[in-house]
PDB file of C-alpha atoms in Angstrom:
ATOM      1  CA  MET A   1      93.971  98.425  92.969  1.00  0.00           C
ATOM      2  CA  ALA A   2      95.511  97.041  89.784  1.00  0.00           C
ATOM      3  CA  PRO A   3      93.394  96.055  86.800  1.00  0.00           C
ATOM      4  CA  GLY A   4      91.464  92.932  87.579  1.00  0.00           C
ATOM      5  CA  GLY A   5      92.095  93.262  91.297  1.00  0.00           C
ATOM      6  CA  SER A   6      88.416  93.784  92.071  1.00  0.00           C
ATOM      7  CA  THR A   7      87.569  90.371  90.700  1.00  0.00           C
ATOM      8  CA  PHE A   8      89.457  88.589  93.434  1.00  0.00           C
ATOM      9  CA  LYS A   9      87.838  87.613  96.695  1.00  0.00           C
ATOM     10  CA  GLU A  10      89.991  87.134  99.740  1.00  0.00           C
ATOM     11  CA  VAL A  11      89.218  85.395 103.022  1.00  0.00           C
ATOM     12  CA  LEU A  12      91.216  86.998 105.815  1.00  0.00           C
ATOM     13  CA  ASP A  13      90.694  88.516 109.245  1.00  0.00           C
ATOM     14  CA  SER A  14      92.502  91.824 109.042  1.00  0.00           C
ATOM     15  CA  HIS A  15      93.681  94.035 111.870  1.00  0.00           C
ATOM     16  CA  SER A  16      94.631  97.668 111.572  1.00  0.00           C
ATOM     17  CA  VAL A  17      98.192  98.733 112.275  1.00  0.00           C
ATOM     18  CA  VAL A  18      98.507 102.238 113.696  1.00  0.00           C
ATOM     19  CA  SER A  19     101.806 104.014 113.055  1.00  0.00           C
ATOM     20  CA  GLU A  20     103.046 107.203 114.634  1.00  0.00           C
ATOM     21  CA  TYR A  21     105.990 109.186 113.394  1.00  0.00           C
ATOM     22  CA  ASP A  22     107.499 112.589 113.873  1.00  0.00           C
ATOM     23  CA  VAL A  23     107.615 115.236 111.176  1.00  0.00           C
ATOM     24  CA  ALA A  24     110.877 116.865 110.112  1.00  0.00           C
ATOM     25  CA  VAL A  25     111.279 120.401 111.452  1.00  0.00           C
ATOM     26  CA  LYS A  26     113.359 123.090 109.799  1.00  0.00           C
ATOM     27  CA  SER A  27     114.663 125.944 111.920  1.00  0.00           C
ATOM     28  CA  GLU A  28     114.035 129.553 110.962  1.00  0.00           C
ATOM     29  CA  SER A  29     117.737 130.451 111.196  1.00  0.00           C
ATOM     30  CA  THR A  30     119.413 131.280 107.904  1.00  0.00           C
ATOM     31  CA  SER A  31     122.840 130.090 109.011  1.00  0.00           C
ATOM     32  CA  THR A  32     121.919 126.672 110.401  1.00  0.00           C
ATOM     33  CA  VAL A  33     119.489 123.919 109.564  1.00  0.00           C
ATOM     34  CA  ALA A  34     118.310 121.481 112.221  1.00  0.00           C
ATOM     35  CA  LYS A  35     115.877 118.634 111.622  1.00  0.00           C
ATOM     36  CA  SER A  36     114.342 116.211 114.091  1.00  0.00           C
ATOM     37  CA  SER A  37     115.107 112.542 113.499  1.00  0.00           C
ATOM     38  CA  TYR A  38     112.162 110.776 111.910  1.00  0.00           C
ATOM     39  CA  GLY A  39     110.496 108.920 114.737  1.00  0.00           C
ATOM     40  CA  LEU A  40     113.839 107.964 116.325  1.00  0.00           C
ATOM     41  CA  GLY A  41     114.064 110.531 119.120  1.00  0.00           C
ATOM     42  CA  LYS A  42     117.769 111.182 118.467  1.00  0.00           C
ATOM     43  CA  LYS A  43     119.660 114.452 118.449  1.00  0.00           C
ATOM     44  CA  VAL A  44     120.651 115.527 114.949  1.00  0.00           C
ATOM     45  CA  ALA A  45     123.889 117.321 114.081  1.00  0.00           C
ATOM     46  CA  VAL A  46     123.735 121.002 113.200  1.00  0.00           C
ATOM     47  CA  TYR A  47     126.034 122.429 110.557  1.00  0.00           C
ATOM     48  CA  SER A  48     127.008 125.949 109.573  1.00  0.00           C
ATOM     49  CA  THR A  49     126.623 127.025 105.946  1.00  0.00           C
ATOM     50  CA  ASN A  50     128.373 130.432 106.066  1.00  0.00           C
ATOM     51  CA  GLY A  51     126.762 131.192 102.720  1.00  0.00           C
ATOM     52  CA  VAL A  52     128.881 128.630 100.838  1.00  0.00           C
ATOM     53  CA  HIS A  53     125.995 126.206 100.550  1.00  0.00           C
ATOM     54  CA  GLU A  54     123.944 128.877  98.766  1.00  0.00           C
ATOM     55  CA  LEU A  55     126.812 129.603  96.366  1.00  0.00           C
ATOM     56  CA  LEU A  56     126.925 125.932  95.378  1.00  0.00           C
ATOM     57  CA  GLU A  57     123.218 125.783  94.564  1.00  0.00           C
ATOM     58  CA  CYS A  58     122.478 125.950  90.851  1.00  0.00           C
ATOM     59  CA  PRO A  59     120.258 128.996  90.166  1.00  0.00           C
ATOM     60  CA  GLY A  60     118.504 127.015  87.440  1.00  0.00           C
ATOM     61  CA  CYS A  61     117.413 123.870  89.298  1.00  0.00           C
ATOM     62  CA  THR A  62     118.467 124.720  92.903  1.00  0.00           C
ATOM     63  CA  ASN A  63     120.342 121.395  93.162  1.00  0.00           C
ATOM     64  CA  LEU A  64     123.916 121.352  94.411  1.00  0.00           C
ATOM     65  CA  MET A  65     126.462 121.750  91.610  1.00  0.00           C
ATOM     66  CA  TYR A  66     129.318 119.325  90.971  1.00  0.00           C
ATOM     67  CA  PRO A  67     132.191 119.590  88.464  1.00  0.00           C
ATOM     68  CA  PRO A  68     132.152 120.803  85.853  1.00  0.00           C
ATOM     69  CA  ILE A  69     130.541 123.980  87.240  1.00  0.00           C
ATOM     70  CA  HIS A  70     129.982 126.421  84.385  1.00  0.00           C
ATOM     71  CA  GLN A  71     129.913 130.211  84.422  1.00  0.00           C
ATOM     72  CA  CYS A  72     129.080 132.918  81.908  1.00  0.00           C
ATOM     73  CA  PRO A  73     131.399 135.924  81.155  1.00  0.00           C
ATOM     74  CA  ASN A  74     129.532 137.867  83.861  1.00  0.00           C
ATOM     75  CA  GLY A  75     130.261 135.229  86.523  1.00  0.00           C
ATOM     76  CA  HIS A  76     126.807 133.618  86.792  1.00  0.00           C
ATOM     77  CA  THR A  77     127.163 129.905  87.537  1.00  0.00           C
ATOM     78  CA  LEU A  78     125.156 126.939  86.260  1.00  0.00           C
ATOM     79  CA  CYS A  79     125.280 123.160  86.566  1.00  0.00           C
ATOM     80  CA  SER A  80     125.981 120.878  83.593  1.00  0.00           C
ATOM     81  CA  ASN A  81     122.399 119.640  83.305  1.00  0.00           C
ATOM     82  CA  CYS A  82     120.978 123.152  83.208  1.00  0.00           C
ATOM     83  CA  LYS A  83     123.634 124.285  80.715  1.00  0.00           C
ATOM     84  CA  VAL A  84     122.229 121.762  78.246  1.00  0.00           C
ATOM     85  CA  ARG A  85     118.635 122.598  79.152  1.00  0.00           C
ATOM     86  CA  VAL A  86     119.036 126.341  78.511  1.00  0.00           C
ATOM     87  CA  GLN A  87     120.918 125.624  75.281  1.00  0.00           C
ATOM     88  CA  ASN A  88     124.155 127.270  76.443  1.00  0.00           C
ATOM     89  CA  CYS A  89     122.468 130.625  77.197  1.00  0.00           C
ATOM     90  CA  CYS A  90     122.870 132.113  80.682  1.00  0.00           C
ATOM     91  CA  PRO A  91     119.373 132.330  82.208  1.00  0.00           C
ATOM     92  CA  THR A  92     120.414 135.335  84.327  1.00  0.00           C
ATOM     93  CA  CYS A  93     122.000 137.708  81.783  1.00  0.00           C
ATOM     94  CA  HIS A  94     121.321 135.804  78.532  1.00  0.00           C
ATOM     95  CA  TYR A  95     124.979 135.830  77.468  1.00  0.00           C
ATOM     96  CA  ASP A  96     126.459 132.807  75.725  1.00  0.00           C
ATOM     97  CA  LEU A  97     127.858 130.491  78.396  1.00  0.00           C
ATOM     98  CA  GLY A  98     130.646 129.118  76.238  1.00  0.00           C
ATOM     99  CA  ASN A  99     132.886 126.558  77.972  1.00  0.00           C
ATOM    100  CA  ILE A 100     134.108 128.597  80.939  1.00  0.00           C
ATOM    101  CA  ARG A 101     134.469 126.597  84.173  1.00  0.00           C
ATOM    102  CA  CYS A 102     134.263 128.151  87.615  1.00  0.00           C
ATOM    103  CA  LEU A 103     137.384 126.490  88.980  1.00  0.00           C
ATOM    104  CA  ALA A 104     137.415 128.701  92.078  1.00  0.00           C
ATOM    105  CA  LEU A 105     133.991 127.486  93.183  1.00  0.00           C
ATOM    106  CA  GLU A 106     134.940 123.888  92.452  1.00  0.00           C
ATOM    107  CA  LYS A 107     137.998 124.341  94.676  1.00  0.00           C
ATOM    108  CA  ILE A 108     135.973 125.977  97.472  1.00  0.00           C
ATOM    109  CA  ALA A 109     133.605 123.001  97.423  1.00  0.00           C
ATOM    110  CA  GLU A 110     136.482 120.717  98.444  1.00  0.00           C
ATOM    111  CA  SER A 111     136.580 122.398 101.876  1.00  0.00           C
ATOM    112  CA  VAL A 112     132.822 122.149 102.498  1.00  0.00           C
ATOM    113  CA  GLU A 113     131.231 119.475 104.687  1.00  0.00           C
ATOM    114  CA  LEU A 114     127.496 118.870 104.568  1.00  0.00           C
ATOM    115  CA  PRO A 115     125.053 116.559 106.363  1.00  0.00           C
ATOM    116  CA  CYS A 116     123.319 113.778 104.471  1.00  0.00           C
ATOM    117  CA  THR A 117     120.187 114.819 102.597  1.00  0.00           C
ATOM    118  CA  TYR A 118     118.322 112.167 104.602  1.00  0.00           C
ATOM    119  CA  GLN A 119     119.123 113.768 107.958  1.00  0.00           C
ATOM    120  CA  SER A 120     115.403 114.127 108.679  1.00  0.00           C
ATOM    121  CA  PHE A 121     115.076 110.334 108.352  1.00  0.00           C
ATOM    122  CA  GLY A 122     117.786 109.708 110.956  1.00  0.00           C
ATOM    123  CA  CYS A 123     121.192 109.876 109.227  1.00  0.00           C
ATOM    124  CA  GLN A 124     123.483 112.009 111.404  1.00  0.00           C
ATOM    125  CA  ASP A 125     126.677 111.690 109.356  1.00  0.00           C
ATOM    126  CA  ILE A 126     128.475 114.660 107.779  1.00  0.00           C
ATOM    127  CA  PHE A 127     130.485 114.253 104.568  1.00  0.00           C
ATOM    128  CA  PRO A 128     132.967 116.163 102.420  1.00  0.00           C
ATOM    129  CA  TYR A 129     131.082 117.871  99.621  1.00  0.00           C
ATOM    130  CA  TYR A 130     132.277 115.533  96.859  1.00  0.00           C
ATOM    131  CA  SER A 131     131.676 112.363  98.928  1.00  0.00           C
ATOM    132  CA  LYS A 132     128.075 113.199  99.783  1.00  0.00           C
ATOM    133  CA  PRO A 133     126.379 111.949  96.551  1.00  0.00           C
ATOM    134  CA  LYS A 134     128.042 108.508  96.729  1.00  0.00           C
ATOM    135  CA  HIS A 135     126.944 108.054 100.339  1.00  0.00           C
ATOM    136  CA  GLU A 136     123.366 109.086  99.587  1.00  0.00           C
ATOM    137  CA  GLN A 137     123.044 106.464  96.843  1.00  0.00           C
ATOM    138  CA  HIS A 138     123.380 103.766  99.510  1.00  0.00           C
ATOM    139  CA  CYS A 139     122.354 105.553 102.716  1.00  0.00           C
ATOM    140  CA  THR A 140     120.330 103.157 104.836  1.00  0.00           C
ATOM    141  CA  PHE A 141     118.139 106.074 105.928  1.00  0.00           C
ATOM    142  CA  ARG A 142     117.120 107.049 102.395  1.00  0.00           C
ATOM    143  CA  PRO A 143     113.337 106.883 101.966  1.00  0.00           C
ATOM    144  CA  TYR A 144     111.639 103.852 100.473  1.00  0.00           C
ATOM    145  CA  ASN A 145     109.367 104.019  97.453  1.00  0.00           C
ATOM    146  CA  CYS A 146     105.772 102.975  97.982  1.00  0.00           C
ATOM    147  CA  PRO A 147     105.704  99.166  97.539  1.00  0.00           C
ATOM    148  CA  TYR A 148     102.141  99.055  96.236  1.00  0.00           C
ATOM    149  CA  ALA A 149     102.051  96.958  93.097  1.00  0.00           C
ATOM    150  CA  GLY A 150      99.884  97.666  90.101  1.00  0.00           C
ATOM    151  CA  SER A 151     100.342 101.435  89.965  1.00  0.00           C
ATOM    152  CA  GLU A 152     103.222 103.867  89.740  1.00  0.00           C
ATOM    153  CA  CYS A 153     102.659 105.482  93.113  1.00  0.00           C
ATOM    154  CA  PRO A 154     105.004 108.485  93.587  1.00  0.00           C
ATOM    155  CA  VAL A 155     104.901 108.428  97.400  1.00  0.00           C
ATOM    156  CA  SER A 156     108.100 107.718  99.332  1.00  0.00           C
ATOM    157  CA  GLY A 157     108.968 107.826 103.011  1.00  0.00           C
ATOM    158  CA  ASP A 158     110.090 105.796 106.001  1.00  0.00           C
ATOM    159  CA  ILE A 159     108.451 102.484 106.904  1.00  0.00           C
ATOM    160  CA  PRO A 160     105.870 103.767 109.447  1.00  0.00           C
ATOM    161  CA  SER A 161     104.627 106.435 107.044  1.00  0.00           C
ATOM    162  CA  LEU A 162     104.407 103.938 104.162  1.00  0.00           C
ATOM    163  CA  VAL A 163     102.456 101.453 106.289  1.00  0.00           C
ATOM    164  CA  ALA A 164      99.939 104.196 107.091  1.00  0.00           C
ATOM    165  CA  HIS A 165      99.886 105.225 103.416  1.00  0.00           C
ATOM    166  CA  LEU A 166      99.179 101.646 102.237  1.00  0.00           C
ATOM    167  CA  LYS A 167      96.346 101.307 104.719  1.00  0.00           C
ATOM    168  CA  ASP A 168      94.713 104.716 104.235  1.00  0.00           C
ATOM    169  CA  ASP A 169      95.332 105.476 100.559  1.00  0.00           C
ATOM    170  CA  HIS A 170      95.611 102.058  98.883  1.00  0.00           C
ATOM    171  CA  LYS A 171      93.208 100.306 101.295  1.00  0.00           C
ATOM    172  CA  VAL A 172      95.576  97.362 101.711  1.00  0.00           C
ATOM    173  CA  ASP A 173      94.542  94.894 104.407  1.00  0.00           C
ATOM    174  CA  MET A 174      96.691  94.800 107.539  1.00  0.00           C
ATOM    175  CA  HIS A 175      97.181  91.552 109.438  1.00  0.00           C
ATOM    176  CA  ASP A 176      98.939  90.810 112.736  1.00  0.00           C
ATOM    177  CA  GLY A 177     100.592  87.409 112.776  1.00  0.00           C
ATOM    178  CA  CYS A 178     103.200  85.226 111.118  1.00  0.00           C
ATOM    179  CA  THR A 179     100.886  82.691 109.466  1.00  0.00           C
ATOM    180  CA  PHE A 180      98.306  83.287 106.781  1.00  0.00           C
ATOM    181  CA  ASN A 181      95.650  81.532 104.742  1.00  0.00           C
ATOM    182  CA  HIS A 182      94.372  83.184 101.574  1.00  0.00           C
ATOM    183  CA  ARG A 183      91.747  82.029  99.115  1.00  0.00           C
ATOM    184  CA  TYR A 184      91.746  83.505  95.601  1.00  0.00           C
ATOM    185  CA  VAL A 185      88.654  83.138  93.447  1.00  0.00           C
ATOM    186  CA  LYS A 186      88.430  84.231  89.807  1.00  0.00           C
ATOM    187  CA  SER A 187      85.368  83.440  87.740  1.00  0.00           C
ATOM    188  CA  ASN A 188      87.135  83.571  84.348  1.00  0.00           C
ATOM    189  CA  PRO A 189      90.904  83.292  84.819  1.00  0.00           C
ATOM    190  CA  HIS A 190      91.480  83.213  81.035  1.00  0.00           C
ATOM    191  CA  GLU A 191      90.631  86.916  80.945  1.00  0.00           C
ATOM    192  CA  VAL A 192      93.595  87.799  83.163  1.00  0.00           C
ATOM    193  CA  GLU A 193      96.896  87.682  81.311  1.00  0.00           C
ATOM    194  CA  ASN A 194      98.915  90.420  83.003  1.00  0.00           C
ATOM    195  CA  ALA A 195      97.833  91.780  86.382  1.00  0.00           C
ATOM    196  CA  THR A 196      99.205  92.329  89.856  1.00  0.00           C
ATOM    197  CA  TRP A 197      97.674  92.517  93.297  1.00  0.00           C
ATOM    198  CA  MET A 198      99.145  93.568  96.621  1.00  0.00           C
ATOM    199  CA  LEU A 199      96.901  91.730  98.991  1.00  0.00           C
ATOM    200  CA  THR A 200      98.104  92.123 102.552  1.00  0.00           C
ATOM    201  CA  VAL A 201     100.703  93.692 104.826  1.00  0.00           C
ATOM    202  CA  PHE A 202     101.724  91.420 107.707  1.00  0.00           C
ATOM    203  CA  ASN A 203     102.968  92.782 111.023  1.00  0.00           C
ATOM    204  CA  CYS A 204     105.275  90.068 112.292  1.00  0.00           C
ATOM    205  CA  PHE A 205     108.250  90.162 114.704  1.00  0.00           C
ATOM    206  CA  GLY A 206     107.781  93.923 114.850  1.00  0.00           C
ATOM    207  CA  LYS A 207     108.435  94.178 111.080  1.00  0.00           C
ATOM    208  CA  GLN A 208     106.187  94.461 108.048  1.00  0.00           C
ATOM    209  CA  PHE A 209     105.933  92.099 105.058  1.00  0.00           C
ATOM    210  CA  CYS A 210     103.964  92.557 101.809  1.00  0.00           C
ATOM    211  CA  LEU A 211     102.275  89.603 100.115  1.00  0.00           C
ATOM    212  CA  HIS A 212     101.953  89.902  96.323  1.00  0.00           C
ATOM    213  CA  PHE A 213     100.052  87.852  93.766  1.00  0.00           C
ATOM    214  CA  GLU A 214     100.707  88.209  90.020  1.00  0.00           C
ATOM    215  CA  ALA A 215      99.317  86.862  86.751  1.00  0.00           C
ATOM    216  CA  PHE A 216     101.569  87.066  83.696  1.00  0.00           C
ATOM    217  CA  GLN A 217     103.044  85.212  80.730  1.00  0.00           C
ATOM    218  CA  LEU A 218     106.221  83.190  81.334  1.00  0.00           C
ATOM    219  CA  ARG A 219     107.752  81.974  78.075  1.00  0.00           C
ATOM    220  CA  MET A 220     104.313  82.148  76.394  1.00  0.00           C
ATOM    221  CA  ALA A 221     102.687  80.149  79.216  1.00  0.00           C
ATOM    222  CA  PRO A 222     100.192  81.870  81.559  1.00  0.00           C
ATOM    223  CA  VAL A 223     101.268  81.576  85.192  1.00  0.00           C
ATOM    224  CA  TYR A 224     100.404  82.864  88.655  1.00  0.00           C
ATOM    225  CA  MET A 225     103.077  83.897  91.142  1.00  0.00           C
ATOM    226  CA  ALA A 226     102.985  84.657  94.860  1.00  0.00           C
ATOM    227  CA  PHE A 227     105.880  86.177  96.783  1.00  0.00           C
ATOM    228  CA  LEU A 228     106.724  88.145  99.903  1.00  0.00           C
ATOM    229  CA  ARG A 229     108.626  91.429 100.227  1.00  0.00           C
ATOM    230  CA  PHE A 230     110.171  92.847 103.386  1.00  0.00           C
ATOM    231  CA  MET A 231     109.568  96.472 104.319  1.00  0.00           C
ATOM    232  CA  GLY A 232     113.183  97.324 105.114  1.00  0.00           C
ATOM    233  CA  ASP A 233     116.690  96.875 103.757  1.00  0.00           C
ATOM    234  CA  ASP A 234     118.121  93.700 102.270  1.00  0.00           C
ATOM    235  CA  ASN A 235     120.454  93.002 105.203  1.00  0.00           C
ATOM    236  CA  GLU A 236     117.422  92.924 107.517  1.00  0.00           C
ATOM    237  CA  ALA A 237     115.336  90.856 105.080  1.00  0.00           C
ATOM    238  CA  LYS A 238     117.947  88.077 105.191  1.00  0.00           C
ATOM    239  CA  LYS A 239     117.165  87.504 108.860  1.00  0.00           C
ATOM    240  CA  PHE A 240     113.781  86.054 107.895  1.00  0.00           C
ATOM    241  CA  SER A 241     112.438  83.162 105.835  1.00  0.00           C
ATOM    242  CA  TYR A 242     108.979  82.287 104.605  1.00  0.00           C
ATOM    243  CA  SER A 243     107.093  79.441 102.990  1.00  0.00           C
ATOM    244  CA  LEU A 244     104.095  79.346 100.647  1.00  0.00           C
ATOM    245  CA  GLU A 245     101.955  76.317  99.902  1.00  0.00           C
ATOM    246  CA  VAL A 246      99.205  75.748  97.363  1.00  0.00           C
ATOM    247  CA  GLY A 247      97.455  72.534  96.405  1.00  0.00           C
ATOM    248  CA  GLY A 248      94.338  70.501  95.763  1.00  0.00           C
ATOM    249  CA  ASN A 249      93.171  67.127  94.505  1.00  0.00           C
ATOM    250  CA  GLY A 250      95.768  65.397  96.687  1.00  0.00           C
ATOM    251  CA  ARG A 251      98.707  67.387  95.299  1.00  0.00           C
ATOM    252  CA  LYS A 252     100.603  70.445  96.505  1.00  0.00           C
ATOM    253  CA  LEU A 253     103.403  72.854  95.657  1.00  0.00           C
ATOM    254  CA  ILE A 254     105.633  74.313  98.387  1.00  0.00           C
ATOM    255  CA  TRP A 255     107.976  77.292  98.103  1.00  0.00           C
ATOM    256  CA  GLN A 256     110.506  78.378 100.709  1.00  0.00           C
ATOM    257  CA  GLY A 257     112.724  81.409 100.436  1.00  0.00           C
ATOM    258  CA  ILE A 258     113.927  84.721 101.841  1.00  0.00           C
ATOM    259  CA  PRO A 259     111.687  87.786 101.438  1.00  0.00           C
ATOM    260  CA  ARG A 260     113.036  90.428  99.083  1.00  0.00           C
ATOM    261  CA  SER A 261     113.526  93.987 100.290  1.00  0.00           C
ATOM    262  CA  ILE A 262     111.143  96.614  98.939  1.00  0.00           C
ATOM    263  CA  ARG A 263     114.295  98.313  97.633  1.00  0.00           C
ATOM    264  CA  ASP A 264     113.704  95.823  94.787  1.00  0.00           C
ATOM    265  CA  ASN A 265     110.444  96.748  93.064  1.00  0.00           C
ATOM    266  CA  HIS A 266     107.861  94.057  92.470  1.00  0.00           C
ATOM    267  CA  GLN A 267     108.658  93.929  88.725  1.00  0.00           C
ATOM    268  CA  LYS A 268     112.290  93.020  89.481  1.00  0.00           C
ATOM    269  CA  VAL A 269     111.223  90.293  91.900  1.00  0.00           C
ATOM    270  CA  ARG A 270     108.721  88.924  89.401  1.00  0.00           C
ATOM    271  CA  ASP A 271     111.237  88.900  86.563  1.00  0.00           C
ATOM    272  CA  SER A 272     113.718  86.988  88.736  1.00  0.00           C
ATOM    273  CA  GLN A 273     110.988  84.387  89.408  1.00  0.00           C
ATOM    274  CA  ASP A 274     111.858  84.519  93.107  1.00  0.00           C
ATOM    275  CA  GLY A 275     108.619  83.112  94.476  1.00  0.00           C
ATOM    276  CA  LEU A 276     105.936  80.434  94.177  1.00  0.00           C
ATOM    277  CA  ILE A 277     105.098  80.018  90.477  1.00  0.00           C
ATOM    278  CA  ILE A 278     102.008  78.066  89.429  1.00  0.00           C
ATOM    279  CA  GLN A 279     101.177  77.209  85.828  1.00  0.00           C
ATOM    280  CA  ARG A 280      97.600  78.249  85.078  1.00  0.00           C
ATOM    281  CA  SER A 281      96.714  74.751  83.943  1.00  0.00           C
ATOM    282  CA  LEU A 282      97.963  73.374  87.275  1.00  0.00           C
ATOM    283  CA  ALA A 283      96.214  76.147  89.210  1.00  0.00           C
ATOM    284  CA  LEU A 284      92.923  75.188  87.556  1.00  0.00           C
ATOM    285  CA  TYR A 285      93.608  71.518  88.341  1.00  0.00           C
ATOM    286  CA  PHE A 286      94.101  72.474  91.998  1.00  0.00           C
ATOM    287  CA  SER A 287      90.789  74.336  91.799  1.00  0.00           C
ATOM    288  CA  GLY A 288      88.878  71.149  90.912  1.00  0.00           C
ATOM    289  CA  GLY A 289      85.473  71.135  89.225  1.00  0.00           C
ATOM    290  CA  ASP A 290      85.313  71.845  85.497  1.00  0.00           C
ATOM    291  CA  ARG A 291      88.549  73.918  85.609  1.00  0.00           C
ATOM    292  CA  GLN A 292      86.713  77.016  84.427  1.00  0.00           C
ATOM    293  CA  GLU A 293      86.997  78.861  87.733  1.00  0.00           C
ATOM    294  CA  LEU A 294      90.134  79.627  89.710  1.00  0.00           C
ATOM    295  CA  LYS A 295      89.874  78.674  93.385  1.00  0.00           C
ATOM    296  CA  LEU A 296      93.327  78.750  94.930  1.00  0.00           C
ATOM    297  CA  ARG A 297      94.069  78.504  98.620  1.00  0.00           C
ATOM    298  CA  VAL A 298      97.570  79.738  99.470  1.00  0.00           C
ATOM    299  CA  THR A 299      98.869  79.225 102.989  1.00  0.00           C
ATOM    300  CA  GLY A 300     102.161  80.345 104.425  1.00  0.00           C
ATOM    301  CA  ARG A 301     104.204  81.384 107.389  1.00  0.00           C
ATOM    302  CA  ILE A 302     107.083  83.700 108.241  1.00  0.00           C
ATOM    303  CA  TRP A 303     109.831  82.879 110.715  1.00  0.00           C
ATOM    304  CA  LYS A 304     113.018  84.467 111.976  1.00  0.00           C
ATOM    305  CA  GLU A 305     116.313  82.711 111.368  1.00  0.00           C
ATOM    306  CA  GLU A 306     118.439  82.106 114.465  1.00  0.00           C
TER     307      GLU A 306
END
């Protein structure tokens, strides 16, 4: 949990969400690679390497090489990034690399077709060698980064595995339903100037949504912000809407919007101010009493657009 997260109390009936998914399988054959689709039960294409794939792997970093592909006088190849890293010295024979390009290997690469790197996640497309990187930048099957806010979690994966990861490793509450009612209590809100909490994952319409709550400075004024993120791509997120409501003392604030995809990290969403923003002074007014303790009740609902 992020700094300060333990000071919040939350009233919510949580229900566990159990996710099952298949694990990618790599065949023992040296000439073909076959991987099972990740929880989709689909047949995945098999491709033949014929040794060319191995030739195109950089011996320094083992990544695939793209022009310019460099070679030393003895014919050892190296990618551009590794050429800089080894300070222009061939790591195999220690000769000076110079500026020799392996044009033959670059030409051979034009005839190679390879499956998407994210084949194990369900992508069954095969691409010309030089088109593969551009596709993979936007492949809808590429893994998602862990959406947990408040820490730089290195875990990535598909949605079912991330849901299980959030529950088991980050201890995030899971809730079935499309409506929610949260109560946030902070004994000394003036101590919290920059903090983030990921409070709940909602299982709704067969999809998952993450509710976030942030405290930060906006143009020198302390504010709180609540927003929802969708565990999936942006085109799917646009099929849903949500509302958040907070109030007290006969007054209320209401926010309605579209959940942001977890492709956008929580910092990007926060910086765009795409959510319910509450000035701390107003939040304390909603809390009533002597305004020394934060007592916010945030309600909301998620619905699917027709």
